[in-house]
CSV table of C-alpha atoms and ligand atoms in Angstrom, one decimal:
chain,number,residue,atom,x,y,z
B,1,MET,CA,-0.1,-0.2,-0.4
B,2,ALA,CA,2.7,2.5,1.3
B,3,LEU,CA,3.8,4.2,-2.0
B,4,HIS,CA,7.6,5.0,-1.0
B,5,LEU,CA,7.9,8.2,-2.4
B,6,PHE,CA,11.0,9.2,-1.1
B,7,ASP,CA,12.6,6.2,-2.0
B,8,GLN,CA,11.0,6.4,-5.5
B,9,TRP,CA,11.9,10.0,-6.3
B,10,ARG,CA,15.8,9.1,-5.8
B,11,ALA,CA,15.8,6.2,-7.9
B,12,ARG,CA,14.3,8.7,-11.1
B,13,SER,CA,16.3,11.3,-10.5
B,14,PRO,CA,19.4,11.8,-12.5
B,15,TYR,CA,21.2,13.8,-9.4
B,16,TYR,CA,21.1,10.9,-6.7
B,17,ASN,CA,23.5,7.7,-6.6
B,18,GLU,CA,23.9,5.2,-4.7
B,19,SER,CA,26.3,7.2,-2.3
B,20,HIS,CA,23.4,9.0,-1.7
B,21,ASP,CA,20.9,6.3,-0.9
B,22,ALA,CA,23.5,4.5,1.5
B,23,TRP,CA,23.5,8.5,3.3
B,24,ALA,CA,19.9,7.9,3.1
B,25,MET,CA,19.6,4.8,4.8
B,26,THR,CA,22.1,5.7,7.4
B,27,VAL,CA,20.3,9.0,8.4
B,28,ARG,CA,16.3,7.2,8.5
B,29,ARG,CA,18.2,4.6,10.9
B,30,PHE,CA,18.7,7.7,13.2
B,31,VAL,CA,15.7,9.3,12.7
B,32,GLU,CA,13.6,6.0,13.5
B,33,LYS,CA,15.7,5.4,16.4
B,34,GLU,CA,16.3,9.1,17.8
B,35,ILE,CA,13.5,11.1,17.1
B,36,ALA,CA,10.7,9.3,15.7
B,37,PRO,CA,10.0,7.7,18.6
B,38,TYR,CA,9.6,11.3,20.8
B,39,ILE,CA,9.2,14.1,18.0
B,40,ASP,CA,5.7,14.1,19.7
B,41,GLU,CA,6.5,14.8,23.1
B,42,TRP,CA,9.1,17.3,21.9
B,43,GLU,CA,6.2,19.2,19.9
B,44,GLU,CA,4.3,18.9,23.2
B,45,ARG,CA,7.3,20.3,25.4
B,46,GLU,CA,8.3,22.8,23.0
B,47,GLU,CA,11.8,22.0,23.1
B,48,VAL,CA,14.4,19.7,21.7
B,49,PRO,CA,16.6,18.1,24.0
B,50,LEU,CA,20.0,19.7,23.0
B,51,THR,CA,21.9,16.1,23.6
B,52,LEU,CA,20.2,16.0,19.7
B,53,ASN,CA,22.6,17.7,18.2
B,54,VAL,CA,25.5,16.2,20.0
B,55,LYS,CA,23.8,12.4,18.7
B,56,ALA,CA,23.7,14.1,15.3
B,57,ALA,CA,26.9,14.9,15.0
B,58,GLU,CA,28.6,11.4,16.4
B,59,LEU,CA,26.3,10.5,13.1
B,60,GLY,CA,28.2,13.6,10.7
B,61,LEU,CA,24.7,14.9,10.1
B,62,ILE,CA,25.3,18.0,10.7
B,63,GLN,CA,28.9,18.8,9.7
B,64,LEU,CA,28.1,18.3,6.1
B,65,GLY,CA,30.1,20.8,3.9
B,66,PHE,CA,32.3,22.1,6.7
B,67,PRO,CA,36.1,22.1,6.4
B,68,GLU,CA,37.7,18.7,8.0
B,69,GLU,CA,39.7,20.6,9.8
B,70,TYR,CA,37.3,22.1,12.3
B,71,GLY,CA,35.4,18.5,12.5
B,72,GLY,CA,33.5,19.2,9.3
B,73,ILE,CA,33.1,16.4,6.4
B,74,THR,CA,33.8,17.0,2.8
B,75,GLN,CA,35.4,14.5,1.9
B,76,GLY,CA,33.0,12.0,-0.8
B,77,ILE,CA,29.8,13.9,-0.4
B,78,ASP,CA,28.2,16.3,-2.4
B,79,ALA,CA,25.1,19.2,-2.1
B,80,PHE,CA,23.0,16.6,-2.3
B,81,HIS,CA,24.1,14.1,0.4
B,82,SER,CA,22.4,17.3,2.7
B,83,ILE,CA,19.2,17.6,0.4
B,84,VAL,CA,19.2,13.9,1.3
B,85,THR,CA,19.7,14.5,5.1
B,86,GLY,CA,17.0,17.0,5.2
B,87,ASP,CA,14.7,14.4,3.2
B,88,GLU,CA,15.0,12.0,6.0
B,89,LEU,CA,14.2,14.5,8.7
B,90,ALA,CA,11.5,15.0,7.0
B,91,GLN,CA,9.7,11.8,7.5
B,92,THR,CA,9.1,13.5,10.8
B,93,GLY,CA,6.9,16.0,9.9
B,94,ALA,CA,8.2,18.2,12.1
B,95,SER,CA,10.2,20.7,10.1
B,96,GLY,CA,10.7,22.7,13.2
B,97,LEU,CA,13.3,20.2,14.4
B,98,THR,CA,15.4,21.1,11.3
B,99,ALA,CA,15.9,24.6,12.8
B,100,SER,CA,16.8,23.4,15.9
B,101,LEU,CA,19.6,21.2,14.4
B,102,PHE,CA,20.7,23.1,11.5
B,103,MET,CA,20.8,27.1,12.1
B,104,HIS,CA,24.4,27.0,12.3
B,105,SER,CA,24.1,25.6,7.9
B,106,VAL,CA,24.0,29.7,7.8
B,107,ALA,CA,24.9,31.5,11.0
B,108,LEU,CA,28.5,29.7,11.2
B,109,VAL,CA,29.9,30.5,8.1
B,110,PRO,CA,30.6,34.3,8.2
B,111,VAL,CA,32.6,33.1,11.0
B,112,LEU,CA,34.4,30.7,9.0
B,113,ARG,CA,34.6,32.9,6.3
B,114,PHE,CA,35.9,36.3,8.3
B,115,GLY,CA,37.0,35.2,11.7
B,116,ASN,CA,40.2,34.8,13.2
B,117,GLU,CA,41.6,31.5,13.8
B,118,ASP,CA,41.3,31.5,17.6
B,119,LEU,CA,37.5,32.0,16.8
B,120,LYS,CA,37.0,29.7,14.0
B,121,ARG,CA,38.4,26.9,16.8
B,122,ARG,CA,36.8,28.2,19.5
B,123,VAL,CA,33.3,28.3,17.4
B,124,ALA,CA,33.2,25.9,14.6
B,125,THR,CA,34.7,22.8,16.4
B,126,GLU,CA,32.2,22.9,19.0
B,127,VAL,CA,29.2,24.2,16.7
B,128,LEU,CA,29.9,21.2,14.8
B,129,ALA,CA,30.6,18.5,17.2
B,130,GLY,CA,26.9,19.5,18.5
B,131,ARG,CA,28.5,20.7,22.2
B,132,LYS,CA,27.3,24.3,20.9
B,133,THR,CA,24.5,26.0,19.0
B,134,MET,CA,24.1,28.8,16.8
B,135,ALA,CA,21.0,31.4,15.4
B,136,ILE,CA,21.3,33.7,12.9
B,137,GLY,CA,19.9,37.4,13.6
B,138,LEU,CA,18.3,39.6,10.8
B,139,THR,CA,14.8,40.1,11.1
B,140,GLU,CA,14.2,43.1,13.6
B,141,PRO,CA,10.4,43.8,15.2
B,142,SER,CA,10.3,47.1,12.8
B,143,GLY,CA,10.5,44.1,9.8
B,144,GLY,CA,12.5,41.3,7.9
B,145,SER,CA,11.7,42.0,4.2
B,146,ASP,CA,13.9,45.1,4.0
B,147,LEU,CA,17.6,43.8,5.1
B,148,ALA,CA,18.8,47.1,4.7
B,149,ALA,CA,16.5,48.9,6.6
B,150,VAL,CA,18.2,47.7,9.6
B,151,LYS,CA,18.2,49.4,12.6
B,152,THR,CA,20.5,47.4,15.6
B,153,ARG,CA,23.3,49.6,15.9
B,154,ALA,CA,27.1,48.6,16.6
B,155,GLU,CA,29.4,51.8,17.1
B,156,ARG,CA,33.1,51.5,18.0
B,157,ARG,CA,34.4,52.4,21.3
B,158,GLY,CA,37.9,51.8,22.0
B,159,ASN,CA,38.8,48.3,20.4
B,160,LYS,CA,35.4,47.5,21.4
B,161,TRP,CA,32.1,47.6,19.4
B,162,ILE,CA,29.0,48.5,21.7
B,163,LEU,CA,25.3,46.7,20.2
B,164,ASN,CA,22.2,47.9,20.7
B,165,GLY,CA,19.0,47.4,19.3
B,166,SER,CA,16.6,43.9,19.2
B,167,LYS,CA,15.8,41.0,16.6
B,168,THR,CA,12.4,39.3,16.2
B,169,PHE,CA,11.4,35.3,14.8
B,170,ILE,CA,15.1,34.2,15.7
B,171,SER,CA,15.2,30.3,15.3
B,172,ASN,CA,17.1,28.8,18.3
B,173,GLY,CA,17.4,32.4,20.0
B,174,THR,CA,16.9,31.6,23.5
B,175,ARG,CA,19.1,28.6,23.7
B,176,ALA,CA,21.9,29.3,21.0
B,177,ASP,CA,25.5,29.6,22.6
B,178,TYR,CA,26.7,32.0,19.6
B,179,LEU,CA,24.6,34.4,17.4
B,180,THR,CA,25.4,35.7,14.2
B,181,ILE,CA,24.0,39.3,14.3
B,182,VAL,CA,23.6,41.7,11.4
B,183,ALA,CA,23.9,45.3,12.7
B,184,ARG,CA,24.4,49.0,11.3
B,185,THR,CA,27.8,50.3,11.4
B,186,GLY,CA,27.6,53.0,9.0
B,187,GLY,CA,24.9,55.1,6.9
B,188,PRO,CA,21.7,54.4,6.1
B,189,GLY,CA,21.1,51.7,3.5
B,190,ALA,CA,22.3,48.2,2.3
B,191,ASP,CA,25.9,50.0,2.6
B,192,GLY,CA,26.2,50.6,6.5
B,193,LEU,CA,25.8,47.0,7.6
B,194,SER,CA,28.1,44.8,9.4
B,195,LEU,CA,27.7,40.9,10.7
B,196,PHE,CA,28.9,40.3,14.5
B,197,LEU,CA,29.0,37.6,16.5
B,198,VAL,CA,27.5,37.2,19.8
B,199,GLU,CA,27.8,35.2,22.9
B,200,LYS,CA,25.3,33.6,25.2
B,201,GLY,CA,25.7,35.3,28.8
B,202,MET,CA,27.4,38.8,27.4
B,203,PRO,CA,26.0,41.6,29.6
B,204,GLY,CA,23.4,43.5,28.1
B,205,PHE,CA,22.3,40.3,25.8
B,206,SER,CA,18.8,38.9,26.5
B,207,ALA,CA,16.3,36.6,24.9
B,208,THR,CA,12.8,35.8,25.4
B,209,ARG,CA,10.7,32.7,23.7
B,210,LEU,CA,7.7,33.0,21.4
B,211,LYS,CA,4.8,30.9,21.5
B,212,LYS,CA,3.6,30.0,17.9
B,213,MET,CA,1.6,28.5,15.5
B,214,GLY,CA,3.4,26.1,14.4
B,215,TRP,CA,7.1,24.8,14.4
B,216,HIS,CA,6.1,23.8,18.4
B,217,CYS,CA,9.2,22.1,19.2
B,218,SER,CA,11.9,25.1,17.5
B,219,ASP,CA,12.6,28.1,19.8
B,220,THR,CA,11.9,31.2,18.3
B,221,ALA,CA,13.0,34.2,20.3
B,222,THR,CA,13.0,38.5,20.6
B,223,LEU,CA,16.6,39.2,20.8
B,224,TYR,CA,17.3,42.4,23.2
B,225,PHE,CA,21.0,43.7,23.2
B,226,ASP,CA,21.8,46.6,25.4
B,227,ASP,CA,25.2,48.0,25.4
B,228,VAL,CA,26.5,44.9,24.8
B,229,GLU,CA,30.3,45.0,24.6
B,230,LEU,CA,32.2,43.1,21.8
B,231,PRO,CA,35.5,42.3,20.9
B,232,ALA,CA,36.8,44.2,18.0
B,233,GLU,CA,37.4,40.2,16.7
B,234,ASN,CA,33.6,39.4,17.0
B,235,LEU,CA,33.1,42.1,13.8
B,236,LEU,CA,33.0,39.2,11.4
B,237,GLY,CA,34.4,40.3,7.9
B,238,PRO,CA,35.0,44.0,6.8
B,239,GLU,CA,33.2,47.2,8.2
B,240,ASN,CA,29.6,47.7,6.5
B,241,ARG,CA,30.3,44.8,3.9
B,242,GLY,CA,27.7,42.8,5.8
B,243,PHE,CA,24.8,42.8,3.8
B,244,LEU,CA,26.4,41.0,0.5
B,245,ALA,CA,28.1,38.4,3.1
B,246,THR,CA,24.6,37.8,4.3
B,247,VAL,CA,22.4,37.6,1.4
B,248,SER,CA,24.9,35.2,-0.6
B,249,ASN,CA,24.8,33.2,2.5
B,250,LEU,CA,20.9,32.8,1.9
B,251,ASN,CA,21.2,31.2,-1.3
B,252,ASN,CA,22.1,27.7,0.3
B,253,GLU,CA,19.4,28.0,2.8
B,254,ARG,CA,16.8,28.7,0.3
B,255,ALA,CA,17.9,25.7,-1.7
B,256,GLY,CA,17.5,23.9,1.5
B,257,LEU,CA,14.7,25.4,2.1
B,258,ALA,CA,12.7,24.4,-1.1
B,259,SER,CA,13.9,21.1,-0.9
B,260,GLY,CA,12.3,21.0,1.9
B,261,ALA,CA,9.2,22.0,1.6
B,262,CYS,CA,8.8,19.4,-1.0
B,263,ALA,CA,9.9,16.2,1.1
B,264,TYR,CA,7.3,17.8,3.9
B,265,ALA,CA,4.6,17.9,0.9
B,266,ARG,CA,5.6,14.4,0.3
B,267,CYS,CA,5.5,13.3,3.9
B,268,ALA,CA,2.3,14.3,4.2
B,269,LEU,CA,1.0,13.1,0.7
B,270,GLU,CA,2.2,9.5,1.9
B,271,GLU,CA,0.3,9.8,5.2
B,272,ALA,CA,-2.8,11.1,3.5
B,273,TYR,CA,-2.5,8.0,0.9
B,274,GLU,CA,-2.1,5.4,3.8
B,275,TRP,CA,-5.7,7.3,5.2
B,276,ALA,CA,-7.4,6.9,2.2
B,277,CYS,CA,-6.4,3.4,1.5
B,278,GLN,CA,-7.8,2.2,5.0
B,279,ARG,CA,-10.9,4.9,5.6
B,280,GLU,CA,-14.7,3.7,4.4
B,281,THR,CA,-17.3,6.0,3.4
B,282,PHE,CA,-20.2,5.0,1.7
B,283,GLY,CA,-19.2,0.8,1.7
B,284,LYS,CA,-15.8,1.6,0.0
B,285,PRO,CA,-12.4,3.2,0.6
B,286,LEU,CA,-11.7,6.4,0.0
B,287,ILE,CA,-9.2,6.2,-2.7
B,288,LYS,CA,-11.4,3.9,-4.7
B,289,ASN,CA,-13.5,7.8,-5.5
B,290,GLN,CA,-11.9,9.5,-8.4
B,291,VAL,CA,-12.4,12.8,-6.7
B,292,ILE,CA,-9.8,11.9,-3.9
B,293,ARG,CA,-7.7,9.5,-6.6
B,294,HIS,CA,-7.6,12.9,-8.6
B,295,LYS,CA,-6.3,14.9,-5.2
B,296,PHE,CA,-3.2,12.6,-5.3
B,297,ALA,CA,-2.5,12.9,-8.9
B,298,GLU,CA,-2.8,16.5,-8.8
B,299,MET,CA,0.2,16.5,-5.9
B,300,MET,CA,2.0,14.3,-7.3
B,301,ARG,CA,1.9,16.7,-10.6
B,302,GLN,CA,2.9,19.7,-8.6
B,303,ILE,CA,5.5,17.6,-6.5
B,304,SER,CA,7.3,16.6,-9.2
B,305,ALA,CA,7.6,19.9,-10.5
B,306,SER,CA,8.8,21.8,-7.6
B,307,GLN,CA,11.0,18.8,-6.8
B,308,ALA,CA,13.2,18.3,-9.9
B,309,PHE,CA,13.3,21.9,-10.2
B,310,ALA,CA,14.8,22.6,-6.8
B,311,ASP,CA,17.2,19.5,-7.3
B,312,GLN,CA,18.4,21.5,-10.6
B,313,MET,CA,19.1,24.5,-8.5
B,314,VAL,CA,21.4,22.5,-5.8
B,315,TRP,CA,23.1,21.2,-9.0
B,316,ALA,CA,23.5,24.6,-10.9
B,317,MET,CA,24.9,26.0,-7.3
B,318,MET,CA,27.2,22.7,-7.2
B,319,ASN,CA,28.4,23.8,-11.2
B,320,ASP,CA,28.3,27.7,-10.8
B,321,LYS,CA,25.2,28.1,-12.8
B,322,LEU,CA,23.1,29.1,-10.3
B,323,ASP,CA,21.0,32.0,-11.5
B,324,PHE,CA,19.6,33.6,-8.3
B,325,ALA,CA,16.4,34.7,-9.8
B,326,LEU,CA,15.1,31.3,-10.1
B,327,LEU,CA,16.6,30.0,-7.3
B,328,SER,CA,13.9,32.4,-5.4
B,329,LEU,CA,11.2,30.9,-7.5
B,330,SER,CA,11.8,27.6,-7.0
B,331,LYS,CA,11.7,28.2,-3.2
B,332,VAL,CA,8.5,30.0,-3.8
B,333,GLN,CA,7.3,26.6,-6.1
B,334,ALA,CA,8.1,24.8,-3.5
B,335,THR,CA,6.4,26.6,-0.5
B,336,ARG,CA,3.5,27.1,-2.5
B,337,THR,CA,3.2,23.4,-4.0
B,338,LEU,CA,3.6,22.3,0.2
B,339,GLU,CA,0.6,24.7,1.1
B,340,PHE,CA,-1.1,23.2,-1.5
B,341,VAL,CA,-0.6,19.3,-0.4
B,342,ALA,CA,-1.1,20.2,3.0
B,343,ARG,CA,-4.5,22.0,2.3
B,344,GLU,CA,-5.9,18.7,0.2
B,345,CYS,CA,-4.4,16.0,2.6
B,346,ALA,CA,-6.1,18.0,5.6
B,347,GLN,CA,-8.9,17.4,3.6
B,348,ILE,CA,-8.9,14.3,2.8
B,349,LEU,CA,-7.6,13.2,6.5
B,350,GLY,CA,-11.4,15.1,7.4
B,351,GLY,CA,-12.0,15.6,11.4
B,352,ALA,CA,-8.5,13.8,11.9
B,353,CYS,CA,-6.2,16.5,10.4
B,354,PHE,CA,-7.6,18.8,13.3
B,355,VAL,CA,-6.6,16.7,15.9
B,356,ARG,CA,-2.8,16.9,17.4
B,357,GLY,CA,-1.1,13.0,16.8
B,358,SER,CA,-0.8,13.6,12.7
B,359,LYS,CA,2.0,14.4,10.4
B,360,VAL,CA,-0.7,16.2,8.3
B,361,GLU,CA,-1.5,18.4,11.1
B,362,ARG,CA,1.8,19.4,12.1
B,363,ILE,CA,2.5,20.5,8.3
B,364,TYR,CA,-0.5,21.9,7.7
B,365,ARG,CA,0.0,24.6,10.4
B,366,ASP,CA,4.1,25.1,10.0
B,367,VAL,CA,3.5,25.8,6.2
B,368,ARG,CA,3.7,29.5,7.2
B,369,ALA,CA,7.1,29.0,8.4
B,370,HIS,CA,8.1,27.7,4.9
B,371,ALA,CA,6.5,30.3,2.8
B,372,ILE,CA,7.7,33.2,5.4
B,373,GLY,CA,11.2,32.5,6.5
B,374,GLY,CA,14.2,32.3,4.4
B,375,GLY,CA,12.4,35.4,2.4
B,376,SER,CA,8.8,35.4,2.0
B,377,GLU,CA,7.1,35.0,-1.4
B,378,GLU,CA,6.3,38.5,-2.0
B,379,VAL,CA,9.9,39.3,-1.4
B,380,LEU,CA,11.5,36.7,-3.2
B,381,LEU,CA,8.8,37.2,-6.5
B,382,ASP,CA,9.5,40.5,-6.6
B,383,PHE,CA,13.2,39.9,-6.6
B,384,ALA,CA,13.2,37.2,-9.2
B,385,ALA,CA,11.1,39.4,-11.5
B,386,ARG,CA,13.5,42.8,-10.9
B,387,HIS,CA,16.9,40.4,-11.6
B,388,MET,CA,15.5,39.4,-14.2
B,389,GLY,CA,14.3,42.4,-16.0
B,390,PHE,CA,10.2,42.9,-16.0
B,391,GLY,CA,9.7,45.9,-15.1
T,401,FAD,C1,9.1,30.0,12.1
T,401,FAD,C2,10.0,31.3,11.8
T,401,FAD,C3,11.5,31.5,12.3
T,401,FAD,C4,12.3,32.4,11.4
T,401,FAD,N1,13.8,32.3,12.1
T,401,FAD,C5,14.5,33.4,11.7
T,401,FAD,C6,16.0,33.7,11.9
T,401,FAD,O1,16.3,32.3,12.5
T,401,FAD,N2,16.7,34.8,11.7
T,401,FAD,C7,16.0,35.6,11.2
T,401,FAD,O2,16.8,36.3,11.1
T,401,FAD,N3,14.2,35.3,10.9
T,401,FAD,C8,13.9,34.5,11.1
T,401,FAD,N4,12.7,34.4,10.6
T,401,FAD,C9,12.0,36.0,10.3
T,401,FAD,C10,11.6,36.1,8.5
T,401,FAD,O3,12.9,35.9,7.7
T,401,FAD,C11,10.7,37.1,8.3
T,401,FAD,O4,9.6,37.1,9.1
T,401,FAD,C12,10.5,37.7,6.8
T,401,FAD,O5,11.9,38.2,6.3
T,401,FAD,C13,9.6,38.4,7.0
T,401,FAD,O6,10.0,39.8,7.6
T,401,FAD,P1,8.8,39.9,8.5
T,401,FAD,O7,7.7,39.0,9.1
T,401,FAD,O8,9.3,41.2,9.5
T,401,FAD,O9,7.9,40.6,7.5
T,401,FAD,P2,7.4,42.1,6.6
T,401,FAD,O10,9.0,42.3,6.6
T,401,FAD,O11,7.0,43.0,7.5
T,401,FAD,O12,6.8,41.8,5.3
T,401,FAD,C14,4.9,41.6,6.1
T,401,FAD,C15,4.5,41.0,4.8
T,401,FAD,O13,4.2,42.0,3.3
T,401,FAD,C16,5.0,41.5,2.7
T,401,FAD,N5,5.7,42.7,1.8
T,401,FAD,C17,6.8,43.1,2.7
T,401,FAD,N6,6.9,44.0,1.6
T,401,FAD,C18,6.6,44.0,0.4
T,401,FAD,C19,6.4,44.3,-0.5
T,401,FAD,N7,7.5,45.5,-1.0
T,401,FAD,N8,5.6,44.3,-1.7
T,401,FAD,C20,4.5,43.6,-1.5
T,401,FAD,N9,4.8,42.7,-0.2
T,401,FAD,C21,5.6,43.0,0.5
T,401,FAD,C22,6.1,40.5,2.9
T,401,FAD,O14,6.3,39.2,1.8
T,401,FAD,C23,5.0,39.6,4.3
T,401,FAD,O15,4.4,38.6,3.5
T,401,FAD,C24,11.8,33.4,10.9
T,401,FAD,C25,10.5,33.9,10.4
T,401,FAD,C26,9.5,32.5,10.8
T,401,FAD,C27,8.1,32.3,10.7
């Protein structure tokens, strides 16, 4: 009965080989043993134990693509191994979990690119071993779409920087040990921004957790900086050059988000399909009704197109052929597909979709995090339109 969509997808795709399949099975066993039995409880408790990061690091899950000298893994892998990791984690139906495990995939990059050797060794080795966690702070209470309008300010005082301002909707915000923060160091606009590393426990830094519609197991917070004193080496990269470093860093995230949205859509579809085969109405299983069958065909149509688009973007990234406009469109395409699929699957589950306990219920309420986080639909569509020369 089961469609085994996850495996079938890879088998048909030109981008995956035996190495990806083998890695998928390794991650699958980890998910079955360390996550699946506990995820409902973590969602209810609204936290993922920090020990999961250590266990994930022991397997090599959170180090892919990072330099080996700091504990990363580069030998014998490519970007599709990371996509496979996200895919397998998606089978939990809990995308908030990936925020707990993978915020360093964006936040650590500027530290490795710009930090001095001491900082890199101190931060990266601990984070890649799962002993410390990270967050990235771009969005502010006054808005997140317009990054160039950041108000949080850092001022040089002697050989220190003094940080003042606030960030909000920050994943891992209260539990992160290290936070990569965008702040204004110069005049208005994109040319006045720099990146800093803030460390948990620094005097003047505090964070409060937010109650959310979805992503319950993920820690999302508002951060406050009140005269936080940062050593000179915590400035990451050249002063006033933080905007480009930040946006170029978001490409990996967007590619991952696009593939992830497709994977959660497949996860929802698989659960709804099982339900449609078992649930009987009017004397026959739901799936025997043409209107229900067609829902599955329609969902597969959209998932297949979105997944192919997303995979192509990963390939383009690996081969230096990435078109940023298409990457933006791919993320929008994938999250719209997820939104459609979540809606259709919830409809197929009927009243059961409204009760806690199914993956579909969780995926349905998590959809907005996909469609808004990492660049909202409107912002990405407009970026793509302008980049492609429309208007
Ligand atoms: C679950 C979750 C986790 C997140 N994690 C992080 C994180 O770890 N770090 C971080 O920095 N941020 C994070 N964010 C914030 C996210 O990146 C922002 O929510 C997003 O960038 C949009 O910013 P905003 O919410 O302030 O919306 P606004 O910028 O206020 O925009 C509101 C709405 O208007 C639309 N809009 C804005 N401008 C225009 C325009 N010119 N034309 C048409 N429409 C427009 C937007 O698309 C959006 O739908 C997270 C968000 C969520 C939901």
